[in-house]
Short mmCIF file of N, CA and C in Angstrom, two decimals:
data_model
loop_
_atom_site.label_atom_id
_atom_site.label_comp_id
_atom_site.label_asym_id
_atom_site.label_seq_id
_atom_site.Cartn_x
_atom_site.Cartn_y
_atom_site.Cartn_z
N MET O 1 154.48 67.40 104.98
CA MET O 1 153.43 68.32 105.32
C MET O 1 152.66 67.81 106.40
N GLU O 2 152.17 68.65 107.25
CA GLU O 2 151.45 68.42 108.44
C GLU O 2 149.94 69.07 108.44
N LYS O 3 148.92 68.34 108.88
CA LYS O 3 147.63 68.83 109.12
C LYS O 3 147.30 68.64 110.61
N ILE O 4 146.51 69.65 111.09
CA ILE O 4 145.98 69.35 112.58
C ILE O 4 144.56 69.34 112.49
N MET O 5 143.95 68.25 113.00
CA MET O 5 142.50 68.00 113.06
C MET O 5 142.01 68.22 114.54
N ASN O 6 140.97 69.03 114.54
CA ASN O 6 140.26 69.08 115.87
C ASN O 6 139.27 68.03 115.93
N VAL O 7 139.32 67.13 116.90
CA VAL O 7 138.49 65.89 116.93
C VAL O 7 137.88 65.93 118.36
N THR O 8 136.61 65.57 118.30
CA THR O 8 135.89 65.41 119.60
C THR O 8 135.47 63.94 119.69
N GLY O 9 135.26 63.48 121.11
CA GLY O 9 134.77 62.19 121.16
C GLY O 9 135.92 61.11 121.60
N MET O 10 137.08 61.50 121.50
CA MET O 10 138.24 60.64 121.92
C MET O 10 138.36 60.81 123.55
N MET O 11 138.27 59.74 124.20
CA MET O 11 138.16 59.79 125.72
C MET O 11 139.36 59.25 126.41
N CYS O 12 140.14 58.34 125.67
CA CYS O 12 141.26 57.72 126.45
C CYS O 12 142.39 57.20 125.35
N PRO O 13 143.50 56.81 125.74
CA PRO O 13 144.50 56.30 124.88
C PRO O 13 143.93 55.31 123.88
N ARG O 14 143.02 54.50 124.21
CA ARG O 14 142.45 53.49 123.27
C ARG O 14 141.79 54.25 122.21
N CYS O 15 141.03 55.28 122.55
CA CYS O 15 140.40 56.06 121.46
C CYS O 15 141.50 56.80 120.51
N GLU O 16 142.60 57.33 121.08
CA GLU O 16 143.63 57.79 120.35
C GLU O 16 144.18 56.66 119.31
N ALA O 17 144.42 55.55 119.83
CA ALA O 17 144.95 54.47 118.99
C ALA O 17 143.91 54.24 117.90
N ARG O 18 142.78 54.12 118.15
CA ARG O 18 141.67 53.85 117.04
C ARG O 18 141.71 54.81 116.08
N ALA O 19 141.72 56.07 116.37
CA ALA O 19 141.72 57.34 115.45
C ALA O 19 142.98 57.19 114.47
N GLN O 20 144.10 57.03 115.16
CA GLN O 20 145.44 57.02 114.55
C GLN O 20 145.51 55.77 113.60
N LYS O 21 144.99 54.75 113.91
CA LYS O 21 145.04 53.47 112.93
C LYS O 21 144.05 53.80 111.81
N ALA O 22 142.97 54.36 111.93
CA ALA O 22 142.18 54.75 110.88
C ALA O 22 142.76 55.66 109.90
N LEU O 23 143.44 56.58 110.38
CA LEU O 23 144.19 57.61 109.57
C LEU O 23 145.41 57.02 108.90
N GLU O 24 146.18 56.17 109.61
CA GLU O 24 147.41 55.54 109.08
C GLU O 24 147.07 54.45 108.05
N ALA O 25 145.79 54.11 107.92
CA ALA O 25 145.30 53.00 106.89
C ALA O 25 145.31 53.78 105.52
N LEU O 26 145.28 55.11 105.54
CA LEU O 26 145.21 55.93 104.22
C LEU O 26 146.65 55.82 103.74
N PRO O 27 146.84 55.55 102.36
CA PRO O 27 148.26 55.55 101.87
C PRO O 27 148.99 56.79 101.89
N GLU O 28 148.37 57.88 101.96
CA GLU O 28 149.02 59.25 101.90
C GLU O 28 149.54 59.59 103.28
N VAL O 29 148.96 59.01 104.44
CA VAL O 29 149.44 59.29 105.64
C VAL O 29 150.69 58.63 106.12
N GLU O 30 151.55 59.34 106.61
CA GLU O 30 152.79 58.71 107.05
C GLU O 30 152.68 58.35 108.67
N LYS O 31 152.11 59.29 109.41
CA LYS O 31 151.83 58.90 110.67
C LYS O 31 150.75 59.96 111.33
N ALA O 32 150.11 59.53 112.36
CA ALA O 32 149.09 60.29 113.09
C ALA O 32 149.41 60.25 114.51
N VAL O 33 149.32 61.34 115.21
CA VAL O 33 149.52 61.37 116.61
C VAL O 33 148.33 62.11 117.21
N ALA O 34 147.61 61.32 117.94
CA ALA O 34 146.30 61.86 118.67
C ALA O 34 146.46 62.20 120.11
N ASP O 35 145.83 63.28 120.55
CA ASP O 35 145.88 63.60 121.99
C ASP O 35 144.39 63.89 122.39
N HIS O 36 143.79 62.93 123.06
CA HIS O 36 142.45 63.09 123.58
C HIS O 36 142.30 64.26 124.59
N ASN O 37 143.34 64.57 125.23
CA ASN O 37 143.29 65.68 126.05
C ASN O 37 143.14 67.09 125.44
N ALA O 38 143.72 67.24 124.31
CA ALA O 38 143.80 68.42 123.56
C ALA O 38 142.64 68.34 122.51
N ASP O 39 142.03 67.23 122.27
CA ASP O 39 141.01 67.06 121.13
C ASP O 39 141.57 67.33 119.82
N LYS O 40 142.89 66.79 119.63
CA LYS O 40 143.36 67.01 118.30
C LYS O 40 144.22 65.88 117.77
N ILE O 41 144.36 65.76 116.36
CA ILE O 41 145.39 64.85 115.94
C ILE O 41 146.16 65.53 114.81
N VAL O 42 147.57 65.36 115.05
CA VAL O 42 148.56 65.87 114.21
C VAL O 42 148.81 64.81 113.21
N VAL O 43 148.52 65.09 111.91
CA VAL O 43 148.74 64.10 110.81
C VAL O 43 149.97 64.59 109.92
N THR O 44 150.80 63.55 109.78
CA THR O 44 152.03 63.86 108.99
C THR O 44 151.72 63.05 107.51
N LEU O 45 151.84 63.92 106.47
CA LEU O 45 151.50 63.27 105.29
C LEU O 45 152.69 63.14 104.30
N LYS O 46 152.62 61.96 103.62
CA LYS O 46 153.73 61.73 102.53
C LYS O 46 153.30 62.08 101.16
N ALA O 47 151.96 62.33 101.03
CA ALA O 47 151.41 62.81 99.72
C ALA O 47 150.25 63.58 100.14
N ALA O 48 149.69 64.31 99.11
CA ALA O 48 148.60 65.19 99.13
C ALA O 48 147.41 64.30 99.37
N VAL O 49 146.44 64.80 100.32
CA VAL O 49 145.08 63.94 100.47
C VAL O 49 144.08 65.09 100.75
N SER O 50 142.93 64.75 100.40
CA SER O 50 141.90 65.83 100.79
C SER O 50 141.45 65.80 102.14
N ASP O 51 140.99 66.96 102.65
CA ASP O 51 140.59 67.05 104.03
C ASP O 51 139.36 66.09 104.19
N GLU O 52 138.52 65.92 103.20
CA GLU O 52 137.33 65.14 103.15
C GLU O 52 137.78 63.60 103.48
N ALA O 53 138.83 63.24 102.94
CA ALA O 53 139.32 61.81 103.06
C ALA O 53 139.76 61.52 104.61
N LEU O 54 140.46 62.59 105.02
CA LEU O 54 140.90 62.49 106.49
C LEU O 54 139.59 62.48 107.42
N LYS O 55 138.72 63.35 107.09
CA LYS O 55 137.55 63.47 108.03
C LYS O 55 136.72 62.17 107.90
N ALA O 56 136.57 61.76 106.75
CA ALA O 56 135.82 60.25 106.53
C ALA O 56 136.54 59.17 107.35
N ALA O 57 137.71 59.08 107.31
CA ALA O 57 138.52 58.08 108.18
C ALA O 57 138.31 58.19 109.68
N VAL O 58 138.40 59.40 110.12
CA VAL O 58 138.17 59.58 111.49
C VAL O 58 136.74 59.45 111.98
N GLU O 59 135.87 60.00 111.18
CA GLU O 59 134.33 59.83 111.54
C GLU O 59 133.96 58.35 111.31
N GLY O 60 134.56 57.56 110.56
CA GLY O 60 134.32 56.23 110.32
C GLY O 60 134.81 55.51 111.63
N ALA O 61 135.74 55.98 112.36
CA ALA O 61 136.28 55.40 113.40
C ALA O 61 135.39 55.74 114.74
N GLY O 62 134.33 56.68 114.56
CA GLY O 62 133.30 56.97 115.50
C GLY O 62 133.55 58.43 116.14
N TYR O 63 134.49 59.20 115.67
CA TYR O 63 134.77 60.51 116.22
C TYR O 63 134.24 61.58 115.42
N LYS O 64 134.10 62.87 115.96
CA LYS O 64 133.47 63.98 115.33
C LYS O 64 134.83 64.93 114.95
N VAL O 65 134.78 65.22 113.69
CA VAL O 65 135.89 66.22 113.19
C VAL O 65 135.37 67.55 113.03
N GLY O 66 136.09 68.51 113.70
CA GLY O 66 135.85 69.95 113.39
C GLY O 66 136.55 70.56 112.40
N ASP O 67 137.54 71.35 112.80
CA ASP O 67 138.44 72.17 111.70
C ASP O 67 139.58 71.26 111.38
N ILE O 68 139.97 71.37 110.20
CA ILE O 68 141.34 70.81 109.83
C ILE O 68 142.20 71.83 109.22
N LYS O 69 143.34 72.11 109.73
CA LYS O 69 144.27 73.15 109.35
C LYS O 69 145.64 72.55 108.86
#
């Protein structure tokens, strides 16, 4: 299953890596691919996880989360 997160505040590849690492620390997340140019992160899940948990991980890394689809 995939979710797409709209995220603002990522300015460079280092920001992408920081957001990806925060998401991949969640046991339900298989991988996360961030794109600071598109302001989005594609999250591949291996188990169900709440949008709130995904949002908390990214916002804990210092970025603002909009929609999650």
